[in-house]
PDB file of C-alpha atoms in Angstrom:
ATOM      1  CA  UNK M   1      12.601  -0.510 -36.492  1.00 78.00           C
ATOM      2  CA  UNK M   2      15.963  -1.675 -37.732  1.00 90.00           C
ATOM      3  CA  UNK M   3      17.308  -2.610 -33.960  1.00 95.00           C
ATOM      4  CA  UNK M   4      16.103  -5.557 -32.150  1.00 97.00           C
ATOM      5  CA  UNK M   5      18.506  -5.861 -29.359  1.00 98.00           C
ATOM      6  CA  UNK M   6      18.453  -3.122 -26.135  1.00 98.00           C
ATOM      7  CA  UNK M   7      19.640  -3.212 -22.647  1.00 98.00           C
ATOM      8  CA  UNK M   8      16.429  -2.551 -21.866  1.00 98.00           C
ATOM      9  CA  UNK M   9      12.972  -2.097 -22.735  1.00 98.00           C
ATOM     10  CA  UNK M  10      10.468  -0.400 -20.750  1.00 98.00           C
ATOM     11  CA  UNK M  11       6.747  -1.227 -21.697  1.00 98.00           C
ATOM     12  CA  UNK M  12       4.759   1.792 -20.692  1.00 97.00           C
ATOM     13  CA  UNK M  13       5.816   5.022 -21.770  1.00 96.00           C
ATOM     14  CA  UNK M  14       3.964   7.695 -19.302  1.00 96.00           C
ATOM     15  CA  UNK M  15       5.166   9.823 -16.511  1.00 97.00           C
ATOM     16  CA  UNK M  16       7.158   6.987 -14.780  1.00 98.00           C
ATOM     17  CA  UNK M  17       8.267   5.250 -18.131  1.00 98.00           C
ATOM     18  CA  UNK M  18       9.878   8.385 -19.145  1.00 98.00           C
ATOM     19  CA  UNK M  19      12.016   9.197 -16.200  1.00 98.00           C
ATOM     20  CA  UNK M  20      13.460   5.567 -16.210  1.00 98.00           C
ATOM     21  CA  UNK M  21      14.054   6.546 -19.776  1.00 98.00           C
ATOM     22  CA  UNK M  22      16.049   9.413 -19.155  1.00 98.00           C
ATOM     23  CA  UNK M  23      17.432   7.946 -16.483  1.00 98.00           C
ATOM     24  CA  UNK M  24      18.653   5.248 -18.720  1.00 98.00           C
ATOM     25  CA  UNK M  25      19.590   7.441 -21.761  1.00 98.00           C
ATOM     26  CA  UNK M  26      21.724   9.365 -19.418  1.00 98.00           C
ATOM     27  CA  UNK M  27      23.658   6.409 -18.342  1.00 98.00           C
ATOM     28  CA  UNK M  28      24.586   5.356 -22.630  1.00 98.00           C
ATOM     29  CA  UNK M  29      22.052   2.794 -22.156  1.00 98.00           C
ATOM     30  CA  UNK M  30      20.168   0.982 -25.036  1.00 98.00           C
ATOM     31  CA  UNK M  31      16.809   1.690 -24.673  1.00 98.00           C
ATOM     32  CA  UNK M  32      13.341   0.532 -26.086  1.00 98.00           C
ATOM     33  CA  UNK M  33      10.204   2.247 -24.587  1.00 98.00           C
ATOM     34  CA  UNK M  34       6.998   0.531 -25.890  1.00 98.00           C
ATOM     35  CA  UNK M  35       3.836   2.869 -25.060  1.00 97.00           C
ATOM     36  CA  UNK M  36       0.414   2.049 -26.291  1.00 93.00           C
ATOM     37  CA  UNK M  37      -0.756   5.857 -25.327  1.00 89.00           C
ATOM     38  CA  UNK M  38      -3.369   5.014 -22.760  1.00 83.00           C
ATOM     39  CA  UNK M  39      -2.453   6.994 -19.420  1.00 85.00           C
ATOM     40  CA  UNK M  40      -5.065   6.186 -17.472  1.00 82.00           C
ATOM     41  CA  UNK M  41      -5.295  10.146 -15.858  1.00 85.00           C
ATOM     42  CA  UNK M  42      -5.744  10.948 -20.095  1.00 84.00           C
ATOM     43  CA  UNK M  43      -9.370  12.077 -19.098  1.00 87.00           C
ATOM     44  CA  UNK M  44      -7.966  14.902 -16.192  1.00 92.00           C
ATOM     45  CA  UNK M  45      -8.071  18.164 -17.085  1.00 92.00           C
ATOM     46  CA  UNK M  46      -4.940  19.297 -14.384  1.00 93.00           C
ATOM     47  CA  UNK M  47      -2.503  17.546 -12.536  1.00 93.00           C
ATOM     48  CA  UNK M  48      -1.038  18.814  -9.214  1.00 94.00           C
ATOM     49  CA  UNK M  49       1.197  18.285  -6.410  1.00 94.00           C
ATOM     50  CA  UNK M  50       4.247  17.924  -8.499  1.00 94.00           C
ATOM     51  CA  UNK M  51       6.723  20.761  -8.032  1.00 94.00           C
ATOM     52  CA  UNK M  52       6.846  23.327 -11.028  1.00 95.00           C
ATOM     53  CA  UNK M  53       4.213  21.333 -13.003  1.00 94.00           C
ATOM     54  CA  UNK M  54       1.407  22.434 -10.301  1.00 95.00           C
ATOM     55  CA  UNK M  55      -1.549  22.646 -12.544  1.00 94.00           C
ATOM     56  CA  UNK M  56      -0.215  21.869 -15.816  1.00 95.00           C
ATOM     57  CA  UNK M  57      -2.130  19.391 -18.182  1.00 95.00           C
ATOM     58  CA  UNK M  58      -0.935  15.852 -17.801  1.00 93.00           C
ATOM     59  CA  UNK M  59      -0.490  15.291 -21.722  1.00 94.00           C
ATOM     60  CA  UNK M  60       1.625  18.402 -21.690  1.00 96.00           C
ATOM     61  CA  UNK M  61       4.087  16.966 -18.760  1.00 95.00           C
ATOM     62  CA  UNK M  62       4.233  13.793 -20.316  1.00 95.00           C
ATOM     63  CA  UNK M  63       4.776  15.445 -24.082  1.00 95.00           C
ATOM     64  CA  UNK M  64       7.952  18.080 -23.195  1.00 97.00           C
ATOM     65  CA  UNK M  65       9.317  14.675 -21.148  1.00 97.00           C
ATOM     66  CA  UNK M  66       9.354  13.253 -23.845  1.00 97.00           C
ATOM     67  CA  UNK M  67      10.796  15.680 -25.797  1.00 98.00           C
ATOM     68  CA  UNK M  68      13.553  15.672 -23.475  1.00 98.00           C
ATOM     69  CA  UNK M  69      13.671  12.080 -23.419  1.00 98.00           C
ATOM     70  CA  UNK M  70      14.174  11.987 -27.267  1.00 97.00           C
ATOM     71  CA  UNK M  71      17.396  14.044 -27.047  1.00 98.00           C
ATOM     72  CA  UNK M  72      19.248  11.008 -25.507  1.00 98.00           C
ATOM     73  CA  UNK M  73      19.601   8.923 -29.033  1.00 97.00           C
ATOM     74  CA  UNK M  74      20.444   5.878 -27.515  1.00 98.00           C
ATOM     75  CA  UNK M  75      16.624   5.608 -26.118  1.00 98.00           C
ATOM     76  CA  UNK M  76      14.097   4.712 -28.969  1.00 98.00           C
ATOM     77  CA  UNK M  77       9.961   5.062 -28.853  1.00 98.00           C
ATOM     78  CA  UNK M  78       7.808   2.116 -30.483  1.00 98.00           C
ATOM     79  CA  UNK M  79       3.905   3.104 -30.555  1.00 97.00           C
ATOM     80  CA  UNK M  80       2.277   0.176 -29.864  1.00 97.00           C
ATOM     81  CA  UNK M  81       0.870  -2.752 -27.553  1.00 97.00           C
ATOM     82  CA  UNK M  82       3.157  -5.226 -26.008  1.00 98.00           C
ATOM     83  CA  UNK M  83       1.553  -8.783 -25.597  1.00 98.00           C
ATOM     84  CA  UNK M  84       3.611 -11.856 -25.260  1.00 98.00           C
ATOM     85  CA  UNK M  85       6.964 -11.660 -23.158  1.00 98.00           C
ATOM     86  CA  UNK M  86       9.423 -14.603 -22.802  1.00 98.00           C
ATOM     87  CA  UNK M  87      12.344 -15.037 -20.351  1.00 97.00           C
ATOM     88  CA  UNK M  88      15.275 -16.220 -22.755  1.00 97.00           C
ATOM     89  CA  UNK M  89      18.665 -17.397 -21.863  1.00 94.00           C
ATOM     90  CA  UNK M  90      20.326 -14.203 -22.439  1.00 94.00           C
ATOM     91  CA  UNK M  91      17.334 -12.154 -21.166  1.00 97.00           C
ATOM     92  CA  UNK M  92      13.583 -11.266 -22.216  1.00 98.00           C
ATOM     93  CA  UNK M  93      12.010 -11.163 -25.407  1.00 98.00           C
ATOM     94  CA  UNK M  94       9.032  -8.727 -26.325  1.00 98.00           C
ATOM     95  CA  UNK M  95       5.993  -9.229 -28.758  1.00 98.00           C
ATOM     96  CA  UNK M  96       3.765  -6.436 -29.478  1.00 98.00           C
ATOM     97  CA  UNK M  97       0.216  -6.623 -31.286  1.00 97.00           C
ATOM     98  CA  UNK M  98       1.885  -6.381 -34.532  1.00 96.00           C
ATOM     99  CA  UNK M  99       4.097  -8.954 -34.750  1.00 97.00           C
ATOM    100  CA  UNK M 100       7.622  -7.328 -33.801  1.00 97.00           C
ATOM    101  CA  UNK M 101      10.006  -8.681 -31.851  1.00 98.00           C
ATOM    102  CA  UNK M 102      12.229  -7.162 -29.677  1.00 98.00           C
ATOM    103  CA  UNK M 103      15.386  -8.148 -27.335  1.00 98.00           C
ATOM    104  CA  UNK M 104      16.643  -7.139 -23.674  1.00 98.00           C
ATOM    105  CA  UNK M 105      18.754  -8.091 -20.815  1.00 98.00           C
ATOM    106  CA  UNK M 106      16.160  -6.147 -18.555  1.00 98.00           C
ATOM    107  CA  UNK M 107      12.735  -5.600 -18.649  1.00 98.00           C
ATOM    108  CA  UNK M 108      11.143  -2.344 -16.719  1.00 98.00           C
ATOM    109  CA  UNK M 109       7.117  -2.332 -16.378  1.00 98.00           C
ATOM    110  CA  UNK M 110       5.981   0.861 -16.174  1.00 98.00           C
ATOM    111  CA  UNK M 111       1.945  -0.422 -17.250  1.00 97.00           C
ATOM    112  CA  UNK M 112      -0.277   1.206 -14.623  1.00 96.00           C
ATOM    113  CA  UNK M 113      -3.360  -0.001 -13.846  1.00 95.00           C
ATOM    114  CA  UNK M 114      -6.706   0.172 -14.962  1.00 94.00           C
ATOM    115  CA  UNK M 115      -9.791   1.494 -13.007  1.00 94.00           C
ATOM    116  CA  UNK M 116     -13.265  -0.140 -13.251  1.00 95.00           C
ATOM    117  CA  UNK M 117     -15.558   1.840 -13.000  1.00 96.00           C
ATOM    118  CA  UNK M 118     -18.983   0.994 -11.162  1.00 95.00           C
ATOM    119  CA  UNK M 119     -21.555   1.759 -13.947  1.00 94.00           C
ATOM    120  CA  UNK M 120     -23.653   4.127 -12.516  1.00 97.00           C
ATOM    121  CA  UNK M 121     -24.480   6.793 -15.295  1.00 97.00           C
ATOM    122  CA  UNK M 122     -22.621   9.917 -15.512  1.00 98.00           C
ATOM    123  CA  UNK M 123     -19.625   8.285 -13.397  1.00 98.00           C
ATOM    124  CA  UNK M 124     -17.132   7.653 -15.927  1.00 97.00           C
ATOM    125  CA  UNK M 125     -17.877  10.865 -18.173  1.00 97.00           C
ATOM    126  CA  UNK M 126     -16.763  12.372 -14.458  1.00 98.00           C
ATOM    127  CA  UNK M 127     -14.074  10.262 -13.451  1.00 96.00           C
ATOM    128  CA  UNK M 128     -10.323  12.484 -12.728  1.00 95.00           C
ATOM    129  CA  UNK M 129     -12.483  15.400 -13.415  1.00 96.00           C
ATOM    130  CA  UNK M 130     -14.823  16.007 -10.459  1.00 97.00           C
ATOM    131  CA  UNK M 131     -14.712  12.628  -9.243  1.00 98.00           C
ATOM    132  CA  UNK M 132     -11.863  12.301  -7.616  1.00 97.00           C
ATOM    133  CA  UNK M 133      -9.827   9.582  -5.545  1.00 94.00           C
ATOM    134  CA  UNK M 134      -6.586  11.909  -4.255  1.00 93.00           C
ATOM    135  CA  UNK M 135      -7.432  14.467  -2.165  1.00 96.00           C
ATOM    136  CA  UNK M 136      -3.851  15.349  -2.630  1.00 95.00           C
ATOM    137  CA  UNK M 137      -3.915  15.487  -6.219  1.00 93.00           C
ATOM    138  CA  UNK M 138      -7.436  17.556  -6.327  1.00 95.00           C
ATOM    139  CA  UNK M 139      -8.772  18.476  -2.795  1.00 97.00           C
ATOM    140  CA  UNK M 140      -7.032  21.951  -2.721  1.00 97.00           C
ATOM    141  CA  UNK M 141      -9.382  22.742  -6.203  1.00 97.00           C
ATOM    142  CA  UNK M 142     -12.468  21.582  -4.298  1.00 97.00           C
ATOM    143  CA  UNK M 143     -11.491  22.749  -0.925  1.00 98.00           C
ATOM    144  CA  UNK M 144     -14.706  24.080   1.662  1.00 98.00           C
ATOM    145  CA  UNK M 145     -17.307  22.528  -1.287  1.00 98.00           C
ATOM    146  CA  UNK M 146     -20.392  20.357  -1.017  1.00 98.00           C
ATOM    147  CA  UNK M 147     -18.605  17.118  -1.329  1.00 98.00           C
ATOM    148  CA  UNK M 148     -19.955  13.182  -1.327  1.00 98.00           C
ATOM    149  CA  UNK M 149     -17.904  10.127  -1.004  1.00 98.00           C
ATOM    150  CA  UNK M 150     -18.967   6.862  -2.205  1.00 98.00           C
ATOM    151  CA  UNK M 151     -18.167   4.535  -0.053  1.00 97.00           C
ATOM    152  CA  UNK M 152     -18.530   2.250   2.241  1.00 97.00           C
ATOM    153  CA  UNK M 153     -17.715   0.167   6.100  1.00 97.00           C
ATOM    154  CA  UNK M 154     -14.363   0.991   7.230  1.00 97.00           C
ATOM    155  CA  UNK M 155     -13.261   2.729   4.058  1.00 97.00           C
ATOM    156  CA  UNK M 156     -16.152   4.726   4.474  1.00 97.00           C
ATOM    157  CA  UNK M 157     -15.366   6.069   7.804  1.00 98.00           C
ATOM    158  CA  UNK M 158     -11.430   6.800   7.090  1.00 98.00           C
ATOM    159  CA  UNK M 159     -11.734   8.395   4.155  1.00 97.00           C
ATOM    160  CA  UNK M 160     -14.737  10.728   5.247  1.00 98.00           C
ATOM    161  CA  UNK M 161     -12.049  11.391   8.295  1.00 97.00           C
ATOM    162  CA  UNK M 162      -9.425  12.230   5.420  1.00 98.00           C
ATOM    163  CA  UNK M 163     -11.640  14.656   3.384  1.00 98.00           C
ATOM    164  CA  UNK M 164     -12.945  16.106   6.409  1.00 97.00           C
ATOM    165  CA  UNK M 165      -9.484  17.967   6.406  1.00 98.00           C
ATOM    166  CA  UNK M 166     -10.221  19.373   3.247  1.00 98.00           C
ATOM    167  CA  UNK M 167     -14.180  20.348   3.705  1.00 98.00           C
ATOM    168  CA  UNK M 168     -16.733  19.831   6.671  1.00 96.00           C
ATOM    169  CA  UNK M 169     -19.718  20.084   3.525  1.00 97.00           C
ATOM    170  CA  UNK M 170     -19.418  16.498   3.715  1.00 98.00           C
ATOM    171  CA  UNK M 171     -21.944  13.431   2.609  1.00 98.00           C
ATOM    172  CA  UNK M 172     -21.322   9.933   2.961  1.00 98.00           C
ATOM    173  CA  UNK M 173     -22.962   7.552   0.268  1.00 98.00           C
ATOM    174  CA  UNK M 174     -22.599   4.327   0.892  1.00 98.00           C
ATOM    175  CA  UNK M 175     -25.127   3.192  -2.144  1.00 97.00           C
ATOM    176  CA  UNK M 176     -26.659   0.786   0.138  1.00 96.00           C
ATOM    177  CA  UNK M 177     -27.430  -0.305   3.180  1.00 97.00           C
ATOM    178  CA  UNK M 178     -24.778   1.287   5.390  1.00 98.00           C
ATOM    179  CA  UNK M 179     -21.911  -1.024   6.765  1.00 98.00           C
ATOM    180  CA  UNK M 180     -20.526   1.177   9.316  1.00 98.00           C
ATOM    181  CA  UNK M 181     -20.800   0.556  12.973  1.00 98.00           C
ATOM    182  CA  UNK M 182     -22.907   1.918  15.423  1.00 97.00           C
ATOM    183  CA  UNK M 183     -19.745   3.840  16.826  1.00 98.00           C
ATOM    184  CA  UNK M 184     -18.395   4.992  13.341  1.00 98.00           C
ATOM    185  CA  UNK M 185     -21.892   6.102  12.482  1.00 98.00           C
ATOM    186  CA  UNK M 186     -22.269   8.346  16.038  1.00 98.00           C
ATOM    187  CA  UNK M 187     -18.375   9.942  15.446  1.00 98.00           C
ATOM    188  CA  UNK M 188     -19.534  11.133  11.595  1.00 98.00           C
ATOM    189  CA  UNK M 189     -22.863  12.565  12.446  1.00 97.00           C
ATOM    190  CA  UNK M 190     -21.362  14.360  15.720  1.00 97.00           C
ATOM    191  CA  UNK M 191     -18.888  15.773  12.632  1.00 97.00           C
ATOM    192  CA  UNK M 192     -21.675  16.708  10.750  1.00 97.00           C
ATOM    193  CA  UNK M 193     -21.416  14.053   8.142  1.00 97.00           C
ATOM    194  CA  UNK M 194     -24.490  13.201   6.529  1.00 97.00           C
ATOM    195  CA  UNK M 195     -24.718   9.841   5.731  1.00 98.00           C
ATOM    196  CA  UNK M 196     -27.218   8.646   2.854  1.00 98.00           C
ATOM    197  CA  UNK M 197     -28.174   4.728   2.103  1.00 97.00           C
ATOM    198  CA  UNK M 198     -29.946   5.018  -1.300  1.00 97.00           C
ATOM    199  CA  UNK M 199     -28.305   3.343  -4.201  1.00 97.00           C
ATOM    200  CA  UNK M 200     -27.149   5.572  -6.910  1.00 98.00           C
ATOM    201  CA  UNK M 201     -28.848   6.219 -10.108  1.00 98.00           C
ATOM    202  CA  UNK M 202     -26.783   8.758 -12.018  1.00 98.00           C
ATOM    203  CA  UNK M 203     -24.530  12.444 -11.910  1.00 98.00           C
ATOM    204  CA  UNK M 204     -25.977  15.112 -13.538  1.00 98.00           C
ATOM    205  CA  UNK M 205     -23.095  16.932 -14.820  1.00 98.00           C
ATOM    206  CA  UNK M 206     -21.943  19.640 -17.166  1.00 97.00           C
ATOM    207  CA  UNK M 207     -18.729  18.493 -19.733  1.00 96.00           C
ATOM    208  CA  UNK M 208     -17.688  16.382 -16.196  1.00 97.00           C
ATOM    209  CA  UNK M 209     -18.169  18.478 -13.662  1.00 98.00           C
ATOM    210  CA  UNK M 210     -21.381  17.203 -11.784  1.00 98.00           C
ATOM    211  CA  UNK M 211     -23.758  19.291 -10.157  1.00 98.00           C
ATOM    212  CA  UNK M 212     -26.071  16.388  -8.598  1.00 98.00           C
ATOM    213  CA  UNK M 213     -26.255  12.825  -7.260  1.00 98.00           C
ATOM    214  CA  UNK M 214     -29.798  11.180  -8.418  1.00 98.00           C
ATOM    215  CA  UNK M 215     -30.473   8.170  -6.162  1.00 98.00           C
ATOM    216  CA  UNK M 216     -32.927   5.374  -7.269  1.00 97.00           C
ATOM    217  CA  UNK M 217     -35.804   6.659  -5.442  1.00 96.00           C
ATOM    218  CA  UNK M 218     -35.969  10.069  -7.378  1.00 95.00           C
ATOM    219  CA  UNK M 219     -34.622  11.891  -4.525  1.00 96.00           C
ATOM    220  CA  UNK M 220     -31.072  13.698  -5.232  1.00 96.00           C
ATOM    221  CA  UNK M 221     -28.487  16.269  -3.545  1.00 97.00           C
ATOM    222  CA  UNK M 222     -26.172  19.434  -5.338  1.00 97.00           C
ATOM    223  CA  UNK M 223     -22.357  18.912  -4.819  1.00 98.00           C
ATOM    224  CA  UNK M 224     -19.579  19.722  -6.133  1.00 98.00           C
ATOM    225  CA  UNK M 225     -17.186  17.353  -6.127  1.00 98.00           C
ATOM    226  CA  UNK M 226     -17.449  13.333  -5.554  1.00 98.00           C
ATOM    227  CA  UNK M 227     -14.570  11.325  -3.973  1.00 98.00           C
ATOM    228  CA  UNK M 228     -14.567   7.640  -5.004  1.00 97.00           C
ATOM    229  CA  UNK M 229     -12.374   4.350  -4.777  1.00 91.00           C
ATOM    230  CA  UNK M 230     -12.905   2.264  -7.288  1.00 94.00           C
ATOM    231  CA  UNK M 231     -11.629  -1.243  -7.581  1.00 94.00           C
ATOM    232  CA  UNK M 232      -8.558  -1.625 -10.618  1.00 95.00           C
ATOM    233  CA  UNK M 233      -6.535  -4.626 -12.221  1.00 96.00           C
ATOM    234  CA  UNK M 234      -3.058  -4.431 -13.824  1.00 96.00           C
ATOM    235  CA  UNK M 235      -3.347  -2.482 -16.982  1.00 94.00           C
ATOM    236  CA  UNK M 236      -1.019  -5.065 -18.404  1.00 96.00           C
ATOM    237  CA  UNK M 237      -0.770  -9.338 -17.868  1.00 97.00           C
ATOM    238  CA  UNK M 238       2.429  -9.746 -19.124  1.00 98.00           C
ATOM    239  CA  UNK M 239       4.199  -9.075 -15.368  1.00 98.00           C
ATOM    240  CA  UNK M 240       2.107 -12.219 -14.280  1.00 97.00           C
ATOM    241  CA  UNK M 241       2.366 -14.030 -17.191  1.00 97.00           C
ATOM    242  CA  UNK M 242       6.315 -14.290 -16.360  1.00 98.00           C
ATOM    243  CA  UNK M 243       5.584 -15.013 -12.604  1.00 98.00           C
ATOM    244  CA  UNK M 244       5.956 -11.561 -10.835  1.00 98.00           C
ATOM    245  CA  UNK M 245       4.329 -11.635  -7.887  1.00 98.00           C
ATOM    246  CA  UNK M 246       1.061  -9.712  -7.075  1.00 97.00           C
ATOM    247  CA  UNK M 247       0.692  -8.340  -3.512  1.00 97.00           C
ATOM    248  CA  UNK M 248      -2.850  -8.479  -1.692  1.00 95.00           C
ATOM    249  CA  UNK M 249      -3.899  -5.018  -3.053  1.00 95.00           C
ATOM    250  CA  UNK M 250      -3.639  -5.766  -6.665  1.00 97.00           C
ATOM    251  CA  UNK M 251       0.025  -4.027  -7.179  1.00 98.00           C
ATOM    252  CA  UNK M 252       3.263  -5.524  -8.394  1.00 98.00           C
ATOM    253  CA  UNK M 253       5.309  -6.523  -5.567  1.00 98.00           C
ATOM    254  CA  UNK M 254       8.690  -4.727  -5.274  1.00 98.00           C
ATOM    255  CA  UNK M 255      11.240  -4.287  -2.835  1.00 98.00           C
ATOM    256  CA  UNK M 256      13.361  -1.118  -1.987  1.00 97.00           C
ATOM    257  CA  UNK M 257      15.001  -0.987  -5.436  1.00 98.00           C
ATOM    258  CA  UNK M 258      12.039  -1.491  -7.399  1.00 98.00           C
ATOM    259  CA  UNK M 259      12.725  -5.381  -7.933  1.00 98.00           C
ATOM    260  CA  UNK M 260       9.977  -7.657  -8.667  1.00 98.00           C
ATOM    261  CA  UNK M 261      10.699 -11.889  -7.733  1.00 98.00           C
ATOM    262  CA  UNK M 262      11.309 -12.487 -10.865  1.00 98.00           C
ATOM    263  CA  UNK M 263      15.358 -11.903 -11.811  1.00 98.00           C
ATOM    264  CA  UNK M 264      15.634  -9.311 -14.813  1.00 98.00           C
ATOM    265  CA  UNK M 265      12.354  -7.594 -14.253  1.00 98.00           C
ATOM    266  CA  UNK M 266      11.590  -4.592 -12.472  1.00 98.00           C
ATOM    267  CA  UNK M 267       8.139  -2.614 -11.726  1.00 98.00           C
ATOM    268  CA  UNK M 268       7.870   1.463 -11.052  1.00 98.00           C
ATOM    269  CA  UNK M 269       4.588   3.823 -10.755  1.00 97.00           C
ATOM    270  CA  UNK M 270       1.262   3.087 -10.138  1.00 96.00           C
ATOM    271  CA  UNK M 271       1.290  -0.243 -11.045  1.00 97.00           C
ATOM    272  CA  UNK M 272       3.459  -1.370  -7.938  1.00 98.00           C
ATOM    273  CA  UNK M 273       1.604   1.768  -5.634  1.00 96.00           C
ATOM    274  CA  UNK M 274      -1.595   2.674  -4.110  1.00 91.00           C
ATOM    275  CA  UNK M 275       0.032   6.312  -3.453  1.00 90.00           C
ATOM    276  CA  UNK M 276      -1.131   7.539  -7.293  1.00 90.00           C
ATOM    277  CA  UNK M 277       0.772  10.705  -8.714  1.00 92.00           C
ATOM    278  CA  UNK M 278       2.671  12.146 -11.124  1.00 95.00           C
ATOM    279  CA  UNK M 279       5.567  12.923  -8.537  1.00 95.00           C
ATOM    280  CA  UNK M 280       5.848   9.202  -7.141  1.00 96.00           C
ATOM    281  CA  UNK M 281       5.812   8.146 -10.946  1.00 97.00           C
ATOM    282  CA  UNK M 282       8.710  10.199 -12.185  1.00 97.00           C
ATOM    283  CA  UNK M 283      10.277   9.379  -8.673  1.00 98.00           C
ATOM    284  CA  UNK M 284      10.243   5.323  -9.058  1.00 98.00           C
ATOM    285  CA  UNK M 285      10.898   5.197 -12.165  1.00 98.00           C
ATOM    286  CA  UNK M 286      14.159   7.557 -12.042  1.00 98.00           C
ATOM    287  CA  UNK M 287      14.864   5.176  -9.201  1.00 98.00           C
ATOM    288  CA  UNK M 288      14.729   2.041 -11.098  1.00 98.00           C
ATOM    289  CA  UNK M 289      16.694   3.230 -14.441  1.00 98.00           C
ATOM    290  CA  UNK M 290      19.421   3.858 -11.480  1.00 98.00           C
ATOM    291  CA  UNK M 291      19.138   0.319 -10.263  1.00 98.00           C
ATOM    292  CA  UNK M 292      18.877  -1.146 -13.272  1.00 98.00           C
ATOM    293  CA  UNK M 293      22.117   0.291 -14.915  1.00 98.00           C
ATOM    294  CA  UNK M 294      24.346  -0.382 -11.781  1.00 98.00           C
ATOM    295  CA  UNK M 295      23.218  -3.963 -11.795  1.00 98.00           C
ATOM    296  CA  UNK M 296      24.166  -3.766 -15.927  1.00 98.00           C
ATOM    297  CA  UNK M 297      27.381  -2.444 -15.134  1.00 98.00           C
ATOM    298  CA  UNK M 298      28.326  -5.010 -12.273  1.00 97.00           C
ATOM    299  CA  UNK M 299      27.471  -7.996 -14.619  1.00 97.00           C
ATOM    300  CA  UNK M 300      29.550  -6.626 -17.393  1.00 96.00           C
ATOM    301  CA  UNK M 301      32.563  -5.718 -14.960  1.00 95.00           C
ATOM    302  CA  UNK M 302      32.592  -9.240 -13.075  1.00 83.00           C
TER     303      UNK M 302
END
């Protein structure tokens, strides 16, 4: 790429990347979106609960966005990883994995995060597809099925009292020995929740879709769908390598206008949120390319 120097570059170019983008194109900014291509809902086969995309595949929202995106030529796409970041006395400068170096008075993260995924066999081949962790992205799909959760303790309990709006078929696993109390344990059985101690062995499943849970002692149950919350990190270090702040969850800690601590830098999506979706995405991140401009225009004007 011939230009160094943007008003800003976003690093992370999915759902909530994008709408900054626009957002950002619209106002004549200068724009660099860095994007490695690793959404991490790449393995779901249909996103939902964003108005007039319910259903659609999430490559195909993210691909006619950024279509649209590319029609504003003062925004430019660079395929690749970013991986050192400096603050600089006129801004930020950006490294990526092959040696380019690019230039900006603002710096959007738009990075995600990354799940890890407990390695019990079968889970990841499942994981966005019939193991779920939004009810509110997928529990309409799976709604009145035999359902487990894995879980555990007080997460346990609320979220078998969340998907209990969705389905009464309901199963808690808590792969182990069961941390609820004696009074959460009374309220899900009176609810008809069956709760199971074994540890997990494997899904059997079919292209994803799993048809059993095989516990360690050989025994194993038929459902259709498996809710899970799995722990995550910060799909990208650079945000802490320059001192933003991580909150107790794990997420980039904003404020109301999508400000990390750090001067210059701002955070949108799922890395700053534990409320996952496409919607809240392409929400924040419009948000931000909004903030970010005005605070470009009132430095310019003063």
């Amino acid at each position: 790429m011939e230009q160094k120097n943007f008003d800003v570059i976003i690093i992370g170019g999915s759902y909530s990347g994008l709408s900054a983008g626009m957002s950002l194109g619209r106002a004549l900014r200068q724009v660099l979106i860095i994007d490695s291509g690793l959404p991490c809902n790449r393995q779901t086969p249909y996103s939902h609960n964003f108005i007039t995309q319910d259903g659609e595949k999430p490559a195909v929202i993210s691909a006619k966005a950024k279509l649209q995106v590319e029609l504003y030529k003062t925004v430019q796409f660079y395929n690749g990883l970013a991986v050192k970041a400096l603050k600089t006395e006129n801004g930020f400068e950006i490294t990526t994995e092959s040696g380019d170096v690019f230039t900006a008075r603002k710096v959007l993260f738009a990075t995600g995060v990354k799940d890890l995924l407990p390695e019990i066999k079968g889970f990841a081949d499942c994981w966005g597809i019939s193991v779920l962790h939004c009810p509110y992205c997928h529990g309409y799909e799976v709604k009145n099925e035999k359902t487990a959760i894995i879980a555990n303790g007080e997460m346990g309990f609320e979220f078998a009292k969340l998907i209990s709006n969705w389905t009464k078929d309901l199963r808690l696993c808590t792969n182990g020995k069961s941390e609820l109390t004696s009074e959460q344990t009374e309220i899900l059985k009176k609810k008809g929740v069956l709760i199971l101690e074994e540890e997990i062995e494997a899904f059997e499943h079919n292209l994803g879709y799993v048809s059993n849970i095989i516990f360690k002692n050989g025994e194993k149950i038929d459902v259709k769908a498996i809710y899970a919350r799995v722990p995550f990190e910060q799909h990208c270090s650079l945000p802490k390598d320059l001192g933003c702040e991580i909150n107790e969850q794990g997420y980039l800690k904003v404020d109301f206008m999508q400000k990390t601590n750090i001067p210059g830098i701002y955070a949108s999506g799922d890395a700053t949120t534990q409320m996952r979706s496409v919607a809240l995405a392409v929400s924040t991140g419009s948000f931000a390319g909004a903030v970010i401009n005005k605070e470009l225009i009132d430095e310019d004007f003063l």
